[in-house]
CSV table of C-alpha atoms in Angstrom, one decimal:
chain,number,residue,atom,x,y,z
P,23,MET,CA,15.5,29.1,-22.3
P,24,VAL,CA,12.4,28.9,-20.1
P,25,ASP,CA,12.9,28.1,-16.4
P,26,THR,CA,11.9,24.6,-15.3
P,27,VAL,CA,11.5,22.8,-12.1
P,28,GLN,CA,11.6,19.1,-11.3
P,29,ARG,CA,8.5,17.2,-10.5
P,30,ARG,CA,7.5,13.5,-10.4
P,31,LYS,CA,5.5,11.8,-13.1
P,32,LEU,CA,3.6,8.6,-12.2
P,33,GLU,CA,2.2,6.4,-14.8
P,34,ILE,CA,0.0,3.6,-13.5
P,35,LEU,CA,-1.4,0.8,-15.7
P,36,VAL,CA,-4.5,-0.4,-14.0
P,37,ASP,CA,-7.4,-2.7,-14.8
P,38,ALA,CA,-10.4,-0.6,-15.6
P,39,PRO,CA,-12.5,-1.8,-12.6
P,40,LEU,CA,-9.8,-0.5,-10.3
P,41,VAL,CA,-9.6,3.0,-11.7
P,42,ARG,CA,-11.9,4.5,-9.1
P,43,ARG,CA,-9.6,3.1,-6.3
P,44,VAL,CA,-6.5,4.7,-8.0
P,45,VAL,CA,-8.3,8.0,-8.4
P,46,ALA,CA,-9.6,7.9,-4.8
P,47,ALA,CA,-6.1,7.2,-3.5
P,48,ALA,CA,-4.7,10.1,-5.6
P,49,GLU,CA,-7.2,12.5,-4.4
P,50,ALA,CA,-6.7,11.3,-0.8
P,51,VAL,CA,-3.0,12.3,-0.9
P,52,GLY,CA,-3.7,15.7,-2.6
P,53,VAL,CA,-3.1,14.8,-6.2
P,54,SER,CA,-5.7,16.9,-8.0
P,55,GLY,CA,-4.7,16.7,-11.6
P,56,TYR,CA,-4.4,13.5,-13.7
P,57,THR,CA,-5.2,12.0,-17.1
P,58,LEU,CA,-6.9,8.7,-17.8
P,59,LEU,CA,-5.8,7.1,-21.2
P,60,PRO,CA,-7.4,4.1,-22.8
P,61,THR,CA,-5.1,1.3,-23.8
P,62,LEU,CA,-5.4,-1.2,-26.7
P,63,GLY,CA,-3.1,-3.9,-25.6
P,64,GLY,CA,0.5,-4.9,-24.7
P,65,ALA,CA,2.8,-7.6,-23.5
P,66,GLY,CA,4.5,-8.2,-20.2
P,67,HIS,CA,5.8,-11.0,-18.0
P,68,ALA,CA,2.4,-12.7,-18.1
P,69,GLY,CA,2.3,-12.6,-21.9
P,70,ARG,CA,0.2,-10.6,-24.3
P,71,TRP,CA,-3.1,-8.9,-23.4
P,72,SER,CA,-5.6,-6.8,-25.3
P,73,ASP,CA,-8.9,-5.2,-24.8
P,74,ASP,CA,-11.5,-7.1,-26.7
P,75,GLN,CA,-13.4,-3.8,-27.4
P,76,VAL,CA,-16.7,-5.5,-26.9
P,77,ALA,CA,-17.0,-6.7,-23.3
P,78,GLY,CA,-14.0,-4.8,-22.0
P,79,ALA,CA,-13.1,-7.9,-20.1
P,80,ASP,CA,-9.4,-7.2,-20.2
P,81,ALA,CA,-9.6,-3.4,-20.4
P,82,LYS,CA,-6.8,-1.4,-18.9
P,83,VAL,CA,-6.4,2.3,-18.3
P,84,MET,CA,-3.2,4.4,-18.0
P,85,PHE,CA,-3.4,6.9,-15.1
P,86,VAL,CA,-0.9,9.7,-15.6
P,87,THR,CA,-0.1,12.5,-13.2
P,88,ILE,CA,2.7,15.0,-12.5
P,89,THR,CA,3.0,16.2,-9.0
P,90,ASN,CA,5.6,17.0,-6.3
P,91,GLU,CA,7.9,14.4,-4.7
P,92,ALA,CA,6.0,14.2,-1.5
P,93,LYS,CA,2.6,13.5,-3.1
P,94,ALA,CA,4.1,11.1,-5.6
P,95,ALA,CA,5.7,9.1,-2.7
P,96,ALA,CA,2.4,9.2,-0.7
P,97,LEU,CA,0.5,7.9,-3.7
P,98,GLY,CA,3.0,5.1,-4.3
P,99,ASP,CA,2.7,4.1,-0.7
P,100,ALA,CA,-1.1,4.2,-0.8
P,101,LEU,CA,-1.1,2.0,-3.9
P,102,ALA,CA,1.5,-0.5,-2.7
P,103,PRO,CA,-1.0,-3.1,-1.6
P,104,LEU,CA,-2.6,-3.1,-5.1
P,105,LEU,CA,0.7,-3.4,-6.9
P,106,GLU,CA,1.1,-7.0,-6.0
P,107,SER,CA,-2.4,-8.2,-5.4
P,108,HIS,CA,-3.8,-6.8,-8.7
P,109,GLY,CA,-0.7,-6.6,-10.9
P,110,LEU,CA,-0.6,-2.8,-11.3
P,111,LEU,CA,2.4,-1.4,-13.1
P,112,LEU,CA,3.6,1.9,-11.6
P,113,VAL,CA,6.4,3.9,-13.3
P,114,TYR,CA,7.9,6.8,-11.4
P,115,SER,CA,10.1,9.3,-13.2
P,116,VAL,CA,11.7,12.7,-12.7
P,117,VAL,CA,10.5,15.3,-15.2
P,118,GLU,CA,11.2,18.9,-15.9
P,119,VAL,CA,8.1,21.1,-16.1
P,120,VAL,CA,7.4,24.7,-17.0
P,121,ARG,CA,4.8,26.6,-14.9
P,122,ALA,CA,5.6,24.8,-11.7
P,123,ASP,CA,2.6,26.2,-10.0
P,124,LYS,CA,0.4,24.0,-12.1
P,125,PHE,CA,2.0,20.8,-10.7
């Protein structure tokens, strides 16, 4: 079996207009690799939502990164004010990765 190491995966569901702030916060704490994924819709405590695909009024983006524990904690701390004020969803999990030097 291939050797693996533990890293932290952060998935952040963010309103499209705030993506730049999330990316800036990530880069400020040293997170250099991430992926931005478009979303189509979903449901949560506030009910259903969807991107209307025309105006993008309710567009959301999933920001995904895998990094070390220290950078993940720093990014979580940096985004804490936005979590409540803008309803960001942040999921933090422990993952096993191959090629640890990439993360």
